[in-house]
Amino acid sequence: MSEQKITPARTICGETSLPGDKSISHRYALLAAIARGTSTIENYSPAADCASTLGCIEALGARVRLENGRVEIEGAGLDGLREAAAPLDAGNSGTTLRLLAGVLAGQTFESVLTGDDSLRRRPMKRIVEPLARMGALVEAERGEFPPLRIRGGELEAIRYEMPIPSAQVKSCVLLAGLYARGSTTVVESVATRDHTERALAEFGARIAATAGMATVSGGSPLDARSLEVPGDLSAATFLIAATLLLPGSELRLRNVGLNPTRTAVLDFLISMGAKIRVTGECKIGGEPRGDIEVGHAPLDGGVSSGGVSARMIDELPMLAALGPFTQRGITILDARELRVKETDRIAALVENIRRMGGRAESFPDGITVAGRSAGPLHGAEIEPYGDHRIAMAFAVAGLAAQGETTIQNAECVGVSFPAFFQTIEQLAER
Ligand code: S3P
């Protein structure tokens, strides 16, 4: 697949489940690799990013068996990983690279971590700096970019106040903390996703976590677990958005992750007029989940800023692309991090909204998108710049635009939601 045509849909109706949550899948796989015994992970994400994590832990000596979304991982124990024969390839996955760097900082052997062209342009000083403070030797290209060469060993616990809101950085430091002498604390001003803290507790680590602060004790062994990954709420957001846009639509999403550090997007959509109902809430393996019911609703528009932007960081592309369909438009502030994702998402959003006939302006840390008064969107050629979330956001906009939309290099959706286009086709009525 290189390009994907999207024709307008009348409605999105029915019921579906989502791929396993990408963030949680990475964490379960990494912790299983350094636990004692064999873990099983049900509903492991089919995303290319999560396959990158499995490839890396296998190269480091964990045994991995993958069958129909179920992964069995024979862990090596906290100190049982062995030096990989070649550089570890994280592909397009920032989460793989940044979290694994924390584990590798605690190993006595040397590792090289690299990735694709996009990942090799993403900032790594944010993890190099705290890992160096803990005593690891980490070399990066021009002090900032992958490949990273990591020589670990004896680490000292630190207290780390995060300069930017990032669950990847927090997780990297906490994972290194497993190998440090003493207790490592991470303090954050915005409570970012806490899957690492929850997963560490499940695997038996000594961890104390409250909103905005987590402390892990070094040296305590992890034990294998049987876990089930809930559906991915960030992937669900694209289907929810399509349902909201098309009159007469009704959709039920089964077994979606509802961790409170991830649900800001639901609150934001509800504040704009969306009718969203959650049923059957329960918790498995420390992670809340439930079914989501959504129907079409006219959207008012709104402003995202401060910690809300940080907590919706992966959903902001979809929200921005909803802007032209809202009454007042959508403005996103305090989201400078969007510039250093798989692509510069602010630039990609502005360019593609304009290609579809919408009005959008960028700021250094955000974007403002005019609402319906700027006129309806028309189909266009979309350039996602290899970014899965840009491709999916504009595919959804294309369902509600006039005429045909073409998504270039559409295979990039495989990074997080390989069956995205098939799922849309199953649910769309034309
Ligand atoms: C993630 C954290 C976020 C998010 C990414 C997944 C994670 O990145 O954008 O898609 O799984 O920890 P940052 O930590 O860079 O904000």
Coordinates of C-alpha atoms and ligand atoms in Angstrom, one line a residue:
M1 CA 0.0 0.0 0.0
S2 CA 1.4 3.4 -0.8
E3 CA -1.6 5.6 -1.1
Q4 CA -5.1 5.2 0.3
K5 CA -8.2 6.8 -1.2
I6 CA -10.9 8.0 1.2
T7 CA -14.3 8.8 -0.1
P8 CA -17.0 10.5 2.0
A9 CA -19.1 8.3 4.3
R10 CA -22.7 8.8 5.3
T11 CA -22.3 7.2 8.8
I12 CA -20.0 5.2 11.0
C13 CA -22.1 2.6 12.8
G14 CA -21.6 -0.6 14.7
E15 CA -19.3 -2.1 17.2
T16 CA -15.6 -2.9 17.2
S17 CA -12.6 -3.5 19.5
L18 CA -9.2 -1.7 19.2
P19 CA -5.7 -2.9 19.0
G20 CA -4.0 -3.4 22.4
D21 CA -2.7 -0.2 23.9
K22 CA 0.7 0.7 22.5
S23 CA 2.1 2.3 25.6
I24 CA 1.0 -0.5 27.9
S25 CA 2.3 -3.2 25.5
H26 CA 5.8 -1.7 25.4
R27 CA 6.0 -1.7 29.2
Y28 CA 4.7 -5.2 29.7
A29 CA 7.2 -6.6 27.2
L30 CA 10.1 -4.7 28.7
L31 CA 9.3 -5.7 32.3
A32 CA 8.6 -9.3 31.3
A33 CA 12.1 -9.4 29.7
I34 CA 13.8 -8.5 33.0
A35 CA 11.4 -10.5 35.2
R36 CA 12.1 -14.0 36.5
G37 CA 9.9 -16.7 34.8
T38 CA 7.6 -16.7 31.8
S39 CA 5.0 -13.9 31.4
T40 CA 2.0 -14.1 29.0
I41 CA 0.6 -10.9 27.5
E42 CA -2.9 -11.1 25.9
N43 CA -4.0 -8.6 23.3
Y44 CA -0.5 -7.3 22.7
S45 CA -0.5 -4.4 20.3
P46 CA 0.0 -5.4 16.6
A47 CA 1.6 -2.0 16.1
A48 CA 5.0 -2.0 14.3
D49 CA 6.4 0.0 17.3
C50 CA 5.6 -2.8 19.7
A51 CA 7.2 -5.3 17.4
S52 CA 10.3 -3.2 17.6
T53 CA 10.3 -3.6 21.4
L54 CA 9.9 -7.4 21.0
G55 CA 12.8 -7.5 18.5
C56 CA 15.1 -5.5 20.9
I57 CA 14.4 -7.7 24.0
E58 CA 14.9 -10.8 21.9
A59 CA 18.2 -9.5 20.7
L60 CA 19.1 -9.0 24.4
G61 CA 18.4 -12.6 25.3
A62 CA 14.7 -12.7 26.3
R63 CA 12.7 -15.6 24.7
V64 CA 9.7 -14.3 22.8
R65 CA 6.8 -16.3 21.3
L66 CA 4.0 -14.5 19.5
E67 CA 0.7 -16.1 18.5
N68 CA -2.5 -14.4 17.6
G69 CA -2.0 -11.3 19.7
R70 CA -0.7 -13.4 22.7
V71 CA 2.9 -13.0 23.6
E72 CA 4.9 -15.3 25.8
I73 CA 8.1 -13.9 27.2
E74 CA 10.7 -15.9 29.1
G75 CA 12.4 -13.3 31.1
A76 CA 16.1 -13.1 31.8
G77 CA 15.8 -11.7 35.3
L78 CA 17.0 -8.2 36.4
D79 CA 20.7 -9.0 35.6
G80 CA 20.3 -11.8 33.0
L81 CA 20.2 -9.8 29.7
R82 CA 23.2 -10.3 27.5
E83 CA 25.0 -8.0 25.0
A84 CA 23.3 -7.8 21.6
A85 CA 25.2 -9.0 18.6
A86 CA 24.3 -5.8 16.6
P87 CA 22.9 -2.3 17.2
L88 CA 19.3 -2.5 18.7
D89 CA 16.8 -1.2 16.2
A90 CA 13.8 0.7 17.7
G91 CA 12.4 1.5 14.2
N92 CA 10.1 4.5 14.4
S93 CA 9.4 4.0 18.1
G94 CA 10.5 6.7 20.6
T95 CA 9.0 4.7 23.4
T96 CA 11.1 1.7 22.6
L97 CA 14.3 3.7 22.4
R98 CA 13.8 5.9 25.5
L99 CA 12.4 3.2 27.8
L100 CA 15.0 0.6 26.8
A101 CA 17.8 3.1 27.3
G102 CA 16.8 3.1 31.0
V103 CA 17.1 -0.6 31.2
L104 CA 20.4 -0.7 29.3
A105 CA 21.9 2.0 31.6
G106 CA 21.8 -0.7 34.3
Q107 CA 23.6 -3.4 32.3
T108 CA 27.3 -4.0 32.6
F109 CA 27.7 -4.5 28.9
E110 CA 27.7 -1.9 26.1
S111 CA 24.6 -1.3 23.8
V112 CA 23.9 0.7 20.7
L113 CA 20.4 1.9 20.2
T114 CA 19.2 3.3 16.9
G115 CA 16.1 3.7 14.7
D116 CA 14.7 4.9 11.4
D117 CA 15.3 8.3 9.8
S118 CA 12.5 9.9 11.9
L119 CA 13.7 8.5 15.2
R120 CA 17.3 9.5 14.5
R121 CA 16.1 13.1 14.3
R122 CA 14.3 13.1 17.7
P123 CA 15.8 14.7 20.8
M124 CA 17.5 12.4 23.3
K125 CA 19.3 14.9 25.6
R126 CA 16.2 14.6 27.8
I127 CA 17.2 11.0 28.7
V128 CA 21.0 11.3 28.3
E129 CA 21.1 14.0 31.0
P130 CA 19.4 12.1 33.8
L131 CA 21.0 8.8 32.9
A132 CA 24.4 10.5 33.0
R133 CA 23.5 11.9 36.4
M134 CA 22.9 8.3 37.6
G135 CA 26.3 7.3 36.5
A136 CA 25.7 5.8 33.0
L137 CA 27.9 6.7 30.1
V138 CA 25.7 7.7 27.2
E139 CA 27.0 9.0 23.9
A140 CA 24.6 10.5 21.4
E141 CA 25.2 12.0 17.9
R142 CA 26.0 15.7 18.5
G143 CA 25.1 15.1 22.2
E144 CA 21.4 14.8 21.2
F145 CA 20.4 12.2 18.5
P146 CA 20.4 8.4 18.1
P147 CA 22.3 6.2 17.7
L148 CA 22.9 6.2 21.5
R149 CA 25.9 4.2 22.8
I150 CA 25.2 3.2 26.4
R151 CA 27.7 1.8 28.8
G152 CA 26.0 1.1 32.1
G153 CA 26.9 -0.4 35.3
E154 CA 26.8 0.9 38.8
L155 CA 24.0 3.5 39.0
E156 CA 23.2 5.9 41.8
A157 CA 19.6 6.8 42.7
I158 CA 18.6 10.4 41.9
R159 CA 15.7 12.7 42.5
Y160 CA 14.7 14.0 39.1
E161 CA 12.5 17.0 38.5
M162 CA 11.3 16.7 35.0
P163 CA 11.9 19.9 32.9
I164 CA 9.3 18.8 30.3
P165 CA 6.2 16.7 30.7
S166 CA 7.1 13.3 29.2
A167 CA 6.1 9.8 30.2
Q168 CA 8.9 8.4 28.2
V169 CA 11.5 10.3 30.2
K170 CA 9.9 9.5 33.5
S171 CA 9.8 5.8 32.6
C172 CA 13.4 5.8 31.4
V173 CA 14.5 7.1 34.8
L174 CA 12.3 4.8 36.8
L175 CA 13.5 1.7 34.8
A176 CA 17.1 2.8 35.4
G177 CA 16.1 3.2 39.0
L178 CA 15.5 -0.6 39.2
Y179 CA 19.3 -0.9 38.9
A180 CA 20.4 2.0 41.1
R181 CA 21.7 2.0 44.6
G182 CA 18.9 3.6 46.7
S183 CA 15.5 5.0 45.8
T184 CA 15.0 6.9 42.6
T185 CA 12.3 9.6 42.6
V186 CA 10.8 11.4 39.6
V187 CA 8.7 14.5 40.1
E188 CA 6.6 15.9 37.3
S189 CA 4.5 19.1 37.2
V190 CA 1.9 17.5 34.9
A191 CA 0.9 14.0 35.8
T192 CA 1.7 12.2 32.5
R193 CA 0.6 8.6 31.7
D194 CA 1.4 6.3 34.6
H195 CA 1.5 2.9 32.9
T196 CA 5.1 2.3 33.9
E197 CA 4.3 2.9 37.6
R198 CA 1.3 0.6 37.4
A199 CA 3.2 -2.1 35.5
L200 CA 6.1 -2.0 37.9
A201 CA 3.8 -2.6 40.8
E202 CA 2.2 -5.5 38.9
F203 CA 5.6 -7.2 38.3
G204 CA 6.4 -6.8 42.0
A205 CA 8.8 -3.9 42.0
R206 CA 9.0 -1.8 45.1
I207 CA 7.3 1.4 43.9
A208 CA 5.3 4.2 45.5
A209 CA 3.4 6.5 43.2
T210 CA 1.1 9.4 43.6
A211 CA 0.0 11.9 40.9
G212 CA 3.1 13.8 39.9
M213 CA 5.6 11.7 41.9
A214 CA 7.0 8.2 41.8
T215 CA 9.7 6.5 43.8
V216 CA 11.2 3.1 42.9
S217 CA 13.7 1.1 45.0
G218 CA 16.8 -0.3 43.3
G219 CA 17.7 -4.0 43.3
S220 CA 14.3 -5.7 44.0
P221 CA 13.7 -8.5 41.5
L222 CA 10.6 -8.7 39.2
D223 CA 8.4 -11.7 38.8
A224 CA 6.7 -12.9 35.6
R225 CA 3.0 -12.1 35.3
S226 CA 0.0 -13.0 33.1
L227 CA -1.5 -9.8 31.9
E228 CA -4.1 -8.5 29.4
V229 CA -3.6 -5.2 27.5
P230 CA -6.8 -3.1 27.1
G231 CA -7.7 -1.5 23.8
D232 CA -5.9 1.6 22.8
L233 CA -7.7 4.8 23.6
S234 CA -5.5 6.9 21.4
A235 CA -6.4 4.7 18.4
A236 CA -10.1 4.8 19.5
T237 CA -10.0 8.6 19.3
F238 CA -9.9 8.4 15.5
L239 CA -13.0 6.3 15.4
I240 CA -14.8 8.4 18.0
A241 CA -14.0 11.5 15.9
A242 CA -15.4 10.0 12.7
T243 CA -18.6 9.0 14.6
L244 CA -19.0 12.5 16.0
L245 CA -18.6 14.1 12.6
L246 CA -21.2 12.1 10.6
P247 CA -24.9 12.6 11.4
G248 CA -26.8 9.4 12.3
S249 CA -23.6 7.6 13.4
E250 CA -23.4 5.4 16.5
L251 CA -20.4 3.4 17.6
R252 CA -19.6 1.1 20.5
L253 CA -16.0 0.4 21.3
R254 CA -15.3 -2.7 23.4
N255 CA -12.7 -3.0 26.2
V256 CA -10.8 0.3 25.8
G257 CA -8.2 1.5 28.3
L258 CA -9.5 4.2 30.6
N259 CA -6.5 5.0 32.7
P260 CA -7.3 8.5 34.1
T261 CA -4.0 9.8 32.8
R262 CA -5.2 9.1 29.3
T263 CA -8.9 10.1 29.3
A264 CA -8.5 13.9 29.0
V265 CA -9.5 13.6 25.4
L266 CA -12.9 12.2 26.4
D267 CA -13.4 15.1 28.8
F268 CA -12.4 17.6 26.1
L269 CA -14.7 16.1 23.5
I270 CA -17.6 16.1 26.0
S271 CA -16.9 19.8 26.8
M272 CA -17.4 20.5 23.1
G273 CA -20.8 18.8 23.1
A274 CA -19.9 15.1 22.4
K275 CA -22.2 12.5 23.9
I276 CA -19.9 9.8 25.2
R277 CA -20.9 7.1 27.6
V278 CA -18.7 4.6 29.4
T279 CA -20.1 1.3 30.5
G280 CA -18.8 -1.9 32.1
E281 CA -15.8 -0.3 33.8
C282 CA -13.4 -2.7 35.5
K283 CA -9.7 -3.0 36.3
I284 CA -7.4 -5.8 35.2
G285 CA -3.7 -5.8 36.1
G286 CA -4.0 -2.3 37.6
E287 CA -5.3 -0.8 34.3
P288 CA -8.9 0.5 34.2
R289 CA -10.9 -0.3 31.1
G290 CA -14.5 -0.3 29.8
D291 CA -16.7 0.1 26.7
I292 CA -17.3 3.5 25.1
E293 CA -20.5 4.4 23.4
V294 CA -20.5 7.5 21.2
G295 CA -23.0 9.0 18.7
H296 CA -22.9 11.9 16.3
A297 CA -23.1 15.4 17.9
P298 CA -22.5 18.9 16.7
L299 CA -19.2 20.1 18.1
D300 CA -18.8 23.6 19.6
G301 CA -15.0 24.0 19.5
G302 CA -12.6 24.9 22.3
V303 CA -9.1 25.7 23.6
S304 CA -6.6 23.2 24.9
S305 CA -3.7 24.5 27.0
G306 CA -1.4 23.8 30.0
G307 CA -1.5 20.3 31.4
V308 CA -4.5 19.3 29.3
S309 CA -2.5 19.6 26.1
A310 CA 0.2 17.4 27.7
R311 CA -2.3 14.8 28.7
M312 CA -3.8 14.7 25.2
I313 CA -0.5 14.9 23.4
D314 CA -1.2 11.9 21.1
E315 CA -4.8 13.0 20.4
L316 CA -4.1 16.6 19.5
P317 CA -3.6 15.9 15.7
M318 CA -7.1 14.4 15.6
L319 CA -8.5 17.3 17.6
A320 CA -6.9 19.9 15.3
A321 CA -8.3 18.1 12.2
L322 CA -11.8 18.3 13.8
G323 CA -11.4 22.1 14.0
P324 CA -12.9 22.9 10.6
F325 CA -16.1 20.9 11.5
T326 CA -16.7 22.8 14.8
Q327 CA -18.7 25.9 15.5
R328 CA -15.9 28.0 17.0
G329 CA -12.8 26.3 15.8
I330 CA -10.0 24.6 17.9
T331 CA -6.9 26.2 19.4
I332 CA -4.1 24.2 20.9
L333 CA -1.5 25.9 23.1
D334 CA 1.4 24.7 25.3
A335 CA 2.1 21.8 22.9
R336 CA 5.6 22.5 21.7
E337 CA 6.3 18.8 22.1
L338 CA 4.2 18.2 18.9
R339 CA 7.2 19.6 17.0
V340 CA 9.4 16.7 18.0
K341 CA 7.1 13.8 17.4
E342 CA 7.4 11.4 14.5
T343 CA 7.3 14.5 12.4
D344 CA 6.7 18.2 13.2
R345 CA 3.0 17.7 13.8
I346 CA 2.2 21.4 14.0
A347 CA 3.6 22.1 10.6
A348 CA 2.0 18.9 9.1
L349 CA -1.4 19.8 10.5
V350 CA -1.3 23.4 9.2
E351 CA -0.2 22.3 5.8
N352 CA -2.8 19.5 5.4
I353 CA -5.7 21.5 6.8
R354 CA -4.9 24.2 4.3
R355 CA -4.7 21.6 1.5
M356 CA -8.3 20.6 2.3
G357 CA -9.4 24.2 2.2
G358 CA -9.5 24.9 5.9
R359 CA -7.9 27.9 7.7
A360 CA -5.1 27.2 10.2
E361 CA -2.2 29.2 11.7
S362 CA 0.7 27.9 13.7
F363 CA 2.4 29.2 16.9
P364 CA 5.8 27.9 18.2
D365 CA 3.8 25.8 20.7
G366 CA 0.5 25.2 19.0
I367 CA -2.0 25.8 16.3
T368 CA -5.3 27.6 15.8
V369 CA -7.9 26.1 13.3
A370 CA -10.9 28.1 12.2
G371 CA -14.3 26.5 12.6
R372 CA -17.2 26.0 10.1
S373 CA -17.4 29.7 9.2
A374 CA -14.2 29.3 7.1
G375 CA -16.2 27.0 4.8
P376 CA -16.4 23.2 4.3
L377 CA -13.4 21.0 3.7
H378 CA -12.8 19.4 0.3
G379 CA -10.9 16.2 -0.5
A380 CA -7.2 16.7 -1.1
E381 CA -3.8 14.9 -1.4
I382 CA -2.6 14.5 2.2
E383 CA 1.2 14.3 3.0
P384 CA 1.5 12.7 6.4
Y385 CA 5.4 12.9 6.4
G386 CA 5.5 9.3 7.6
D387 CA 3.5 10.1 10.7
H388 CA 0.7 7.6 11.6
R389 CA -1.4 10.0 13.5
I390 CA -1.3 12.7 10.8
A391 CA -2.4 10.0 8.2
M392 CA -5.3 8.8 10.4
A393 CA -6.5 12.3 11.4
F394 CA -6.8 13.4 7.8
A395 CA -8.4 10.1 6.7
V396 CA -11.1 10.9 9.3
A397 CA -11.5 14.5 8.0
G398 CA -11.7 13.0 4.5
L399 CA -14.7 10.9 5.5
A400 CA -16.6 14.1 6.3
A401 CA -15.2 16.3 3.5
Q402 CA -16.6 16.9 0.0
G403 CA -14.9 14.7 -2.7
E404 CA -12.1 12.3 -2.6
T405 CA -9.0 12.4 -0.3
T406 CA -5.8 10.6 -1.0
I407 CA -3.5 9.8 1.9
Q408 CA 0.1 9.4 0.6
N409 CA 2.3 6.7 2.1
A410 CA -0.7 5.4 4.0
E411 CA 1.2 2.3 5.2
C412 CA 2.6 4.5 8.1
V413 CA -0.6 3.8 10.0
G414 CA 1.0 0.4 10.8
V415 CA 3.2 2.1 13.4
S416 CA 0.2 2.1 15.8
F417 CA -3.0 0.8 14.1
P418 CA -2.3 -1.6 11.2
A419 CA -6.0 -2.4 10.6
F420 CA -7.1 1.3 10.6
F421 CA -8.3 1.5 7.0
Q422 CA -10.0 -1.9 7.1
T423 CA -11.8 -1.0 10.4
I424 CA -13.1 2.3 8.9
E425 CA -14.3 0.3 5.8
Q426 CA -16.2 -2.1 8.0
L427 CA -17.9 0.6 10.0
A428 CA -18.6 3.1 7.2
E429 CA -21.9 3.3 5.3
R430 CA -21.8 5.2 2.0
Ligands
S3P1 C1 4.4 7.7 25.4 C2 4.5 9.0 25.8 C3 4.3 10.2 25.0 C4 3.5 9.9 23.8 C5 3.9 8.6 23.1 C6 3.9 7.4 24.0 C7 4.6 6.6 26.2 O1 5.5 10.7 24.6 O2 3.4 10.9 22.9 O3 3.2 8.4 21.9 O4 4.2 5.4 25.9 O5 5.3 6.8 27.3 P1 6.4 11.7 25.4 O6 6.9 11.0 26.6 O7 7.5 12.1 24.5 O8 5.5 12.8 25.8

